[in-house]
Coordinates of N, CA and C in Angstrom, one line a residue:
M91 N 119.1 116.9 71.0 CA 119.6 116.7 72.4 C 119.4 115.4 72.8
T92 N 120.4 115.0 73.6 CA 120.1 113.6 74.4 C 119.8 114.1 75.8
F93 N 118.5 113.2 75.8 CA 117.9 113.1 77.2 C 118.5 112.2 78.2
V94 N 118.4 112.5 79.3 CA 118.8 111.4 80.3 C 117.7 110.4 80.8
S95 N 117.6 109.6 81.5 CA 117.0 108.1 81.7 C 115.9 109.1 82.8
Y96 N 114.9 108.2 82.7 CA 113.5 108.7 83.4 C 113.9 108.7 84.8
A97 N 114.8 108.0 85.6 CA 115.2 108.0 86.9 C 116.0 109.5 87.2
Q98 N 116.7 109.5 86.4 CA 117.7 111.0 86.5 C 116.8 111.9 86.3
T99 N 116.0 112.2 85.3 CA 114.9 113.1 85.0 C 114.2 113.5 86.4
Q100 N 113.7 112.4 86.6 CA 112.7 112.6 88.0 C 113.5 113.0 89.2
A101 N 114.7 112.7 89.3 CA 115.6 112.9 90.5 C 116.0 114.4 90.4
T102 N 116.0 114.8 89.1 CA 116.3 116.4 88.8 C 115.0 117.0 89.1
K103 N 113.7 116.5 88.6 CA 112.6 117.2 88.8 C 112.2 117.4 90.4
D104 N 112.8 116.3 90.9 CA 112.5 116.3 92.5 C 113.4 117.2 93.1
S105 N 114.4 117.6 92.7 CA 115.4 118.7 93.5 C 114.9 119.9 92.9
L106 N 114.4 120.0 91.6 CA 113.8 121.5 91.6 C 112.6 121.8 92.3
I107 N 111.8 120.8 92.8 CA 110.6 120.9 93.3 C 111.1 121.1 94.8
N108 N 112.2 120.8 95.2 CA 112.5 121.0 96.6 C 113.0 122.5 96.5
E109 N 113.6 122.9 95.7 CA 114.2 124.3 95.5 C 112.8 125.4 95.6
I110 N 112.0 125.1 94.6 CA 110.5 125.9 94.5 C 110.0 125.9 96.0
C111 N 109.9 124.7 96.5 CA 109.3 124.7 97.8 C 109.6 125.7 98.5
K112 N 111.1 125.4 98.9 CA 112.0 126.0 100.1 C 111.5 127.5 99.8
M113 N 111.5 128.1 98.5 CA 111.7 129.6 98.3 C 109.8 130.0 98.7
I114 N 108.7 129.3 98.2 CA 107.5 129.8 98.6 C 107.0 129.4 100.1
S115 N 108.1 128.7 100.7 CA 107.5 128.4 102.2 C 108.2 129.4 103.0
K116 N 108.9 130.4 102.6 CA 109.5 131.3 103.5 C 108.7 132.5 103.5
E117 N 108.6 133.0 104.9 CA 107.9 133.9 105.4 C 108.0 135.4 104.5
S118 N 106.9 135.7 104.1 CA 106.8 136.9 103.1 C 105.3 137.9 103.3
T119 N 105.5 139.1 102.8 CA 104.4 139.7 102.5 C 103.7 139.6 101.0
Q120 N 104.3 139.0 100.6 CA 104.0 139.1 98.9 C 102.6 137.9 99.1
T121 N 101.7 137.9 97.7 CA 100.7 137.3 97.9 C 101.0 135.8 97.4
D122 N 100.3 134.7 97.2 CA 100.4 133.4 97.0 C 101.1 133.5 95.6
S123 N 100.4 134.3 94.6 CA 100.8 134.3 93.6 C 101.9 134.9 93.0
A124 N 102.2 135.8 93.7 CA 103.7 136.6 93.8 C 104.7 135.7 94.1
K125 N 104.6 134.8 95.1 CA 105.6 134.1 95.6 C 105.8 132.7 94.4
I126 N 104.8 132.4 94.0 CA 105.0 131.2 92.9 C 105.8 131.8 91.8
N127 N 105.2 132.9 91.2 CA 105.7 133.5 90.2 C 107.2 133.9 90.4
E128 N 107.4 134.1 91.4 CA 109.1 134.7 91.9 C 109.8 133.3 91.4
A129 N 109.5 132.4 92.4 CA 109.8 131.0 92.3 C 110.0 130.2 90.8
Y130 N 108.9 130.5 90.2 CA 109.1 129.8 88.8 C 110.1 130.8 88.0
E131 N 109.9 131.9 88.2 CA 111.1 132.9 87.4 C 112.6 132.3 87.6
K132 N 112.8 132.0 89.0 CA 114.3 131.7 89.2 C 114.7 130.5 89.0
H133 N 113.9 129.3 89.1 CA 113.9 127.8 88.8 C 113.3 127.1 87.9
L134 N 111.9 127.4 87.9 CA 111.2 126.5 86.8 C 111.5 127.1 85.4
Y135 N 111.4 128.1 85.1 CA 111.6 128.4 83.6 C 113.1 128.3 83.1
P136 N 114.1 128.6 83.8 CA 115.5 128.2 83.5 C 115.5 126.5 83.5
F137 N 114.9 126.0 83.9 CA 115.2 124.7 83.8 C 114.2 124.0 82.4
L138 N 113.0 124.6 82.5 CA 112.0 124.2 81.3 C 113.1 124.6 79.8
A139 N 113.9 125.7 79.9 CA 114.6 126.4 78.9 C 115.7 125.0 78.4
K140 N 116.0 124.2 79.0 CA 116.9 123.2 78.8 C 116.3 122.2 77.6
Y141 N 115.0 122.1 77.5 CA 114.1 121.2 76.7 C 113.6 121.8 75.8
P142 N 113.2 121.1 74.7 CA 112.6 121.6 73.5 C 111.2 122.3 73.8
Q143 N 110.9 123.4 73.5 CA 109.7 123.9 73.5 C 108.4 123.3 73.6
D144 N 108.4 122.2 72.9 CA 107.0 121.3 72.7 C 107.2 120.6 73.8
K145 N 108.0 120.5 74.5 CA 108.0 119.6 75.8 C 107.6 120.4 76.9
W146 N 107.8 121.8 76.9 CA 107.5 122.4 78.1 C 106.4 122.5 78.8
D147 N 105.0 122.4 78.2 CA 103.7 121.9 78.8 C 103.9 120.9 79.6
E148 N 104.1 119.7 78.9 CA 104.1 118.5 79.7 C 104.9 118.3 80.9
I149 N 106.3 118.8 80.7 CA 106.9 118.8 82.0 C 106.5 119.7 83.3
A150 N 106.0 121.0 82.8 CA 105.8 122.1 83.8 C 104.5 121.6 84.3
E151 N 103.6 120.5 83.7 CA 102.4 120.0 84.2 C 102.7 118.7 85.4
S152 N 103.8 118.0 84.8 CA 104.2 117.2 85.8 C 104.9 117.4 87.3
I153 N 105.5 118.6 86.8 CA 106.1 119.4 88.1 C 104.9 119.7 89.0
H154 N 104.0 120.2 88.4 CA 102.6 121.1 89.1 C 102.0 120.1 90.1
F155 N 101.8 118.9 89.4 CA 101.1 117.8 89.9 C 101.9 116.9 91.3
R156 N 103.1 117.2 90.7 CA 104.6 116.2 91.9 C 104.4 117.3 93.2
M157 N 104.3 118.4 92.5 CA 104.1 119.7 94.0 C 103.2 119.4 94.9
Q158 N 102.1 119.0 94.4 CA 101.0 118.9 95.5 C 100.9 117.9 96.4
M159 N 102.1 116.8 96.1 CA 102.1 115.8 97.1 C 103.4 116.0 97.5
T160 N 104.4 116.7 97.8 CA 105.5 116.9 98.2 C 105.9 118.3 98.9
C161 N 104.9 119.1 98.6 CA 105.3 120.7 99.0 C 104.1 120.8 99.7
G162 N 104.1 121.0 101.0 CA 103.0 121.6 102.0 C 102.6 122.9 101.7
A163 N 103.6 123.9 101.7 CA 103.1 125.1 101.2 C 102.6 125.4 100.2
F164 N 102.6 124.6 99.1 CA 102.3 124.8 97.9 C 100.9 124.1 97.9
T165 N 100.3 122.9 98.6 CA 99.5 122.3 98.7 C 98.4 123.5 99.7
D166 N 98.7 124.1 100.5 CA 97.9 125.3 101.2 C 97.5 126.3 100.3
M167 N 98.7 126.8 99.4 CA 98.2 128.0 98.5 C 97.3 127.4 97.7
L168 N 96.9 126.2 96.9 CA 96.3 125.7 96.0 C 94.7 125.6 97.1
L169 N 94.9 125.1 97.9 CA 93.5 125.0 98.9 C 92.8 126.3 99.1
R170 N 93.7 127.4 99.2 CA 93.1 129.0 99.7 C 92.3 129.2 98.6
V171 N 92.9 128.7 97.0 CA 92.2 129.2 95.9 C 91.1 128.2 95.6
E172 N 91.0 126.9 95.9 CA 90.2 125.8 95.5 C 90.1 124.7 96.5
P173 N 89.3 125.1 97.7 CA 89.0 124.0 98.5 C 88.4 122.6 98.5
P174 N 88.7 121.3 99.2 CA 88.2 120.1 98.4 C 86.7 120.4 98.6
N175 N 86.0 119.4 97.9 CA 84.5 119.4 97.9 C 84.2 118.6 99.1
Q176 N 82.7 118.4 99.4 CA 82.4 117.7 100.5 C 82.7 116.7 100.8
E177 N 83.0 115.8 99.7 CA 83.4 114.2 100.0 C 84.7 114.3 100.6
W178 N 85.5 115.3 100.7 CA 86.9 115.2 101.4 C 86.8 116.5 102.4
E179 N 88.1 116.1 103.5 CA 88.0 117.1 104.3 C 89.3 117.0 104.9
W180 N 89.9 118.2 105.4 CA 91.3 118.1 106.1 C 91.2 117.6 107.5
L181 N 91.9 116.9 108.0 CA 91.8 116.4 109.6 C 93.1 116.8 110.1
I182 N 92.8 117.9 111.5 CA 93.7 118.3 111.9 C 95.1 117.5 112.4
E183 N 94.4 116.2 112.8 CA 95.3 115.1 113.2 C 94.7 113.6 113.0
K184 N 95.3 112.5 113.1 CA 94.8 111.1 112.5 C 93.9 110.9 113.7
P185 N 92.4 110.8 113.1 CA 91.6 110.5 114.0 C 91.6 109.0 114.6
K186 N 91.0 108.9 115.6 CA 90.9 107.3 116.4 C 90.3 106.5 115.3
S187 N 90.5 105.2 115.1 CA 89.8 104.1 114.5 C 88.8 103.6 115.2
F188 N 87.7 103.5 114.9 CA 86.5 103.2 115.3 C 86.3 101.5 115.4
P189 N 86.2 101.1 114.2 CA 85.8 99.8 113.8 C 86.9 98.8 114.4
D190 N 86.4 97.7 114.8 CA 87.3 96.3 115.4 C 88.1 95.9 114.2
K191 N 89.0 95.2 114.5 CA 90.1 94.6 114.1 C 89.6 93.9 112.9
K192 N 88.5 92.9 113.0 CA 87.7 92.2 111.8 C 86.9 93.5 110.7
T193 N 86.4 94.2 111.4 CA 85.6 95.1 110.3 C 86.5 95.9 109.7
C194 N 87.8 96.1 110.0 CA 88.9 97.0 109.2 C 89.4 96.0 108.1
R195 N 89.6 94.7 108.2 CA 90.0 93.7 107.3 C 89.1 93.5 106.3
D196 N 87.9 93.4 106.9 CA 86.8 93.3 106.0 C 86.7 94.1 104.7
I197 N 87.4 95.1 104.9 CA 87.3 96.3 103.5 C 88.0 95.3 102.5
N198 N 88.7 94.3 102.6 CA 89.2 93.2 101.5 C 88.0 92.4 100.9
K199 N 87.0 92.1 101.6 CA 85.9 91.2 101.1 C 85.1 91.9 99.9
N200 N 84.4 93.1 100.5 CA 83.6 93.6 99.1 C 84.5 94.2 98.6
S201 N 84.8 93.5 97.3 CA 86.2 94.3 96.8 C 85.9 95.3 95.6
E202 N 84.7 95.8 95.4 CA 84.4 96.6 94.4 C 83.7 97.9 95.2
Y203 N 84.4 99.2 95.2 CA 83.8 100.4 95.7 C 83.9 101.7 94.9
I204 N 83.4 102.7 95.0 CA 83.3 104.2 94.1 C 83.6 105.0 95.3
Y205 N 84.5 106.1 94.7 CA 84.6 107.4 95.5 C 84.5 108.7 94.5
M206 N 84.6 109.8 95.3 CA 84.3 111.0 94.5 C 85.8 111.6 94.6
E207 N 86.3 112.3 93.5 CA 87.7 113.0 93.4 C 87.1 114.2 93.7
S208 N 88.1 115.2 94.0 CA 87.9 116.7 94.1 C 87.2 117.3 93.3
T209 N 87.3 116.9 91.8 CA 86.6 117.5 90.8 C 85.6 117.1 90.4
G210 N 85.0 116.1 91.5 CA 83.5 115.5 91.5 C 83.3 114.4 90.6
D211 N 84.3 113.7 89.6 CA 84.1 112.7 88.9 C 84.1 111.3 89.9
T212 N 83.6 110.3 89.4 CA 83.6 109.2 90.0 C 84.7 108.3 89.9
V213 N 85.3 107.5 90.8 CA 86.3 106.6 90.4 C 86.0 105.5 90.9
R214 N 85.8 104.5 90.1 CA 85.7 103.1 90.3 C 87.2 102.3 91.2
L215 N 87.3 101.7 92.5 CA 87.9 101.3 92.9 C 88.0 99.7 93.4
S216 N 89.0 99.2 93.1 CA 89.0 97.5 93.2 C 90.1 97.4 94.1
I217 N 89.6 96.9 95.4 CA 90.7 96.0 96.1 C 90.5 94.7 96.3
K218 N 91.5 94.1 95.6 CA 92.0 92.5 95.4 C 92.9 91.8 95.4
N219 N 93.4 90.8 96.0 CA 94.2 90.1 95.6 C 95.5 91.0 96.1
G220 N 95.2 91.7 97.4 CA 96.6 92.7 97.5 C 96.9 93.9 96.9
Y221 N 95.9 94.6 95.9 CA 96.1 95.3 95.1 C 95.0 96.2 95.3
W222 N 95.0 97.6 94.9 CA 94.1 98.7 95.0 C 94.5 99.4 93.6
I223 N 93.2 99.3 92.9 CA 93.5 99.7 91.4 C 92.4 100.5 91.2
D224 N 92.7 102.0 91.1 CA 91.6 103.0 90.8 C 91.2 103.1 89.3
T225 N 89.9 103.0 88.6 CA 89.7 103.2 87.0 C 88.8 104.6 86.9
F226 N 89.4 105.3 86.3 CA 89.0 106.7 86.0 C 87.7 106.9 85.0
K227 N 87.4 108.3 84.9 CA 86.4 108.3 84.4 C 86.7 107.9 82.8
D228 N 87.7 108.6 82.5 CA 88.3 108.3 80.9 C 89.0 106.8 80.7
K229 N 88.7 106.1 81.6 CA 88.9 104.4 81.5 C 90.6 104.3 81.7
T230 N 91.3 105.2 82.0 CA 92.7 105.0 82.6 C 92.8 104.5 84.0
Y231 N 93.8 103.8 84.6 CA 93.9 103.6 85.4 C 95.4 103.7 86.7
S232 N 95.1 103.3 87.8 CA 96.4 103.6 88.4 C 96.2 102.3 89.1
K233 N 97.7 101.3 89.7 CA 97.7 100.2 90.1 C 98.5 100.6 91.3
L234 N 98.3 99.9 92.5 CA 99.0 99.9 93.9 C 98.9 99.0 94.6
K235 N 100.1 98.4 95.2 CA 100.1 97.2 96.2 C 99.8 97.5 97.4
I236 N 98.8 96.9 98.1 CA 98.5 97.1 99.5 C 99.7 96.3 100.3
H237 N 100.0 97.1 101.5 CA 100.7 96.7 102.5 C 100.3 96.8 103.9
W238 N 99.7 95.7 104.4 CA 99.1 96.1 106.0 C 99.8 96.2 107.0
L239 N 99.7 97.0 107.8 CA 100.8 97.6 108.8 C 100.2 97.0 110.2
T240 N 99.0 97.3 110.2 CA 98.2 96.5 111.4 C 96.7 96.5 111.0
D241 N 96.0 96.0 112.1 CA 94.6 95.8 111.2 C 93.8 96.6 110.8
C242 N 94.3 98.2 111.5 CA 93.2 99.0 110.8 C 94.1 100.1 109.9
E243 N 95.6 99.9 109.8 CA 96.1 100.8 108.8 C 97.1 100.1 107.9
F244 N 97.1 100.6 106.7 CA 97.8 99.8 105.7 C 98.6 101.2 104.6
E245 N 99.6 100.6 103.9 CA 100.0 101.6 103.2 C 99.9 101.0 101.7
I246 N 99.6 101.9 100.7 CA 99.1 101.4 99.2 C 100.7 102.0 98.6
E247 N 101.5 101.1 97.7 CA 102.7 101.5 97.2 C 102.3 101.7 95.5
F248 N 102.8 102.8 95.0 CA 102.5 103.2 93.7 C 103.4 102.0 92.5
I249 N 102.8 101.5 91.6 CA 103.2 100.4 90.6 C 102.9 101.3 89.3
E250 N 102.0 101.5 88.8 CA 101.9 102.4 87.6 C 100.8 103.1 87.4
S251 N 100.5 104.0 86.5 CA 99.5 104.4 86.0 C 99.7 104.9 84.4
N252 N 98.5 104.8 83.8 CA 98.5 105.7 82.5 C 97.6 106.8 82.6
N253 N 96.8 107.3 83.9 CA 96.4 108.4 84.2 C 97.0 109.8 84.0
R254 N 96.6 110.9 83.5 CA 97.6 112.0 83.3 C 97.8 112.6 84.4
I255 N 97.0 112.7 85.3 CA 97.2 113.2 86.9 C 98.4 112.2 87.7
R256 N 97.5 111.1 87.8 CA 98.1 110.3 88.6 C 99.5 109.6 88.3
K257 N 100.0 109.5 87.2 CA 101.5 109.3 86.8 C 102.1 110.3 87.0
N258 N 102.1 111.5 86.9 CA 102.6 112.6 87.4 C 103.0 112.7 89.1
L259 N 101.5 112.5 89.6 CA 101.3 112.7 91.2 C 102.7 111.9 91.9
S260 N 103.1 110.6 91.5 CA 103.7 109.6 92.0 C 104.3 108.9 90.9
K261 N 105.5 108.5 91.7 CA 106.6 107.6 91.2 C 106.6 106.5 91.7
K262 N 107.2 105.3 91.0 CA 107.0 103.9 91.2 C 107.9 103.7 92.7
G263 N 107.4 103.0 93.4 CA 107.6 102.9 94.8 C 107.1 103.9 95.9
D264 N 106.5 105.0 95.4 CA 105.8 106.1 96.5 C 104.9 105.1 97.2
R265 N 104.8 105.6 98.6 CA 103.9 105.0 99.4 C 103.0 105.8 100.1
Y266 N 101.7 105.5 100.4 CA 100.9 106.2 101.0 C 100.1 105.7 102.5
K267 N 100.2 106.2 103.4 CA 99.5 105.5 104.6 C 98.2 105.9 104.9
Y268 N 97.0 104.9 104.8 CA 95.8 104.9 104.9 C 95.5 104.3 106.4
Y269 N 94.6 104.9 107.1 CA 93.7 104.6 108.2 C 92.2 104.2 108.1
V270 N 91.7 103.1 108.5 CA 90.3 102.8 108.4 C 89.9 103.3 109.8
I271 N 88.9 104.5 109.4 CA 88.5 105.3 110.4 C 87.2 104.7 110.9
D272 N 86.1 104.8 110.2 CA 84.9 104.2 110.5 C 84.4 103.2 109.3
K273 N 83.0 102.9 109.7 CA 82.4 101.9 108.8 C 80.8 102.3 109.1
G274 N 80.1 102.7 107.8 CA 78.8 103.0 108.2 C 77.8 101.7 107.0
T275 N 76.8 101.9 106.8 CA 75.8 100.7 106.2 C 76.2 100.7 104.6
N276 N 76.9 101.5 104.1 CA 77.3 101.4 102.7 C 78.6 102.1 102.4
Y277 N 79.6 102.1 103.2 CA 80.8 103.0 103.1 C 81.9 102.8 104.2
Y278 N 83.1 102.8 103.8 CA 84.2 102.9 104.9 C 84.8 104.4 104.8
Y279 N 85.0 104.8 105.8 CA 85.6 106.2 106.3 C 87.1 106.1 106.2
L280 N 87.7 106.5 105.2 CA 89.1 106.5 105.4 C 90.1 107.6 105.7
A281 N 91.1 107.5 106.1 CA 92.2 108.9 106.1 C 93.6 108.4 105.7
V282 N 94.1 109.8 105.0 CA 95.4 109.2 104.1 C 96.4 110.7 104.6
D283 N 97.5 109.9 105.1 CA 98.9 111.0 105.1 C 99.0 111.5 103.8
L284 N 99.3 112.5 103.5 CA 99.8 113.1 102.5 C 101.5 112.9 102.6
P285 N 102.0 112.3 101.9 CA 103.7 112.4 102.3 C 104.1 113.5 102.2
D286 N 105.4 113.7 103.0 CA 106.0 114.8 103.1 C 105.7 116.5 103.3
T287 N 104.7 116.1 104.3 CA 103.6 117.2 104.4 C 102.8 116.9 105.8
D288 N 102.3 117.9 106.4 CA 101.6 117.6 107.6 C 100.2 117.7 107.6
K289 N 99.8 116.9 106.3 CA 98.4 117.0 105.7 C 97.8 115.6 106.0
I290 N 96.3 115.5 106.5 CA 95.8 114.2 106.5 C 94.1 114.5 106.0
L291 N 93.8 113.8 104.8 CA 92.7 113.9 104.2 C 91.7 112.9 104.9
G292 N 90.5 113.1 105.0 CA 89.3 112.1 105.1 C 88.6 112.1 104.2
F293 N 88.0 110.7 103.8 CA 87.1 110.7 102.5 C 86.5 109.4 102.6
K294 N 85.3 109.2 101.8 CA 84.7 107.9 102.1 C 84.8 107.2 100.8
I295 N 84.9 105.8 101.0 CA 84.6 104.7 99.7 C 83.3 103.9 99.9
Y296 N 82.4 104.0 99.0 CA 81.0 103.5 98.9 C 80.6 102.2 98.2
N297 N 80.3 101.2 98.9 CA 80.3 100.1 98.1 C 78.6 99.6 97.4

């Protein structure tokens, strides 16, 4: 079988995710699991059938992770099953930023931080030379470029990752908008917009 290029494959996956998302977003008396199963029967399984069977798990996993970032209805369903831990919270709207301009920018000066993933694993974060680099428990990493929009708002642009989850959540060029909300004695409180959804997550990075 001849495989198309990554860009074409990713575009095809995104189109598939859009169809699944539209289907599970419709009002229905079905349970969440029934909605997802029906959408998978109609869209995902025929898509997987085009590929060798030994690739199905890998492809399905990449679609699952990508849907968490691009389909609000799917994210809502996952949250009903497994809410985020106490280190993360869903915000109804973007909160006001309390630090002054200098304090927001000072996030660049103490360049080494840690934060907790929803799984409870600790992630080491380096903010240095205009880059945001996550190092995970298994020694894998993600690298993103920081673009400051205002003194207390910035975007990070995905460049690359060898982490199983992060490389499937994002594709090169994806941007995520962050807000510096508050600063404590040993932490910054940040909020992040989830792209293509109306979700905002708040969390702390500790120095």
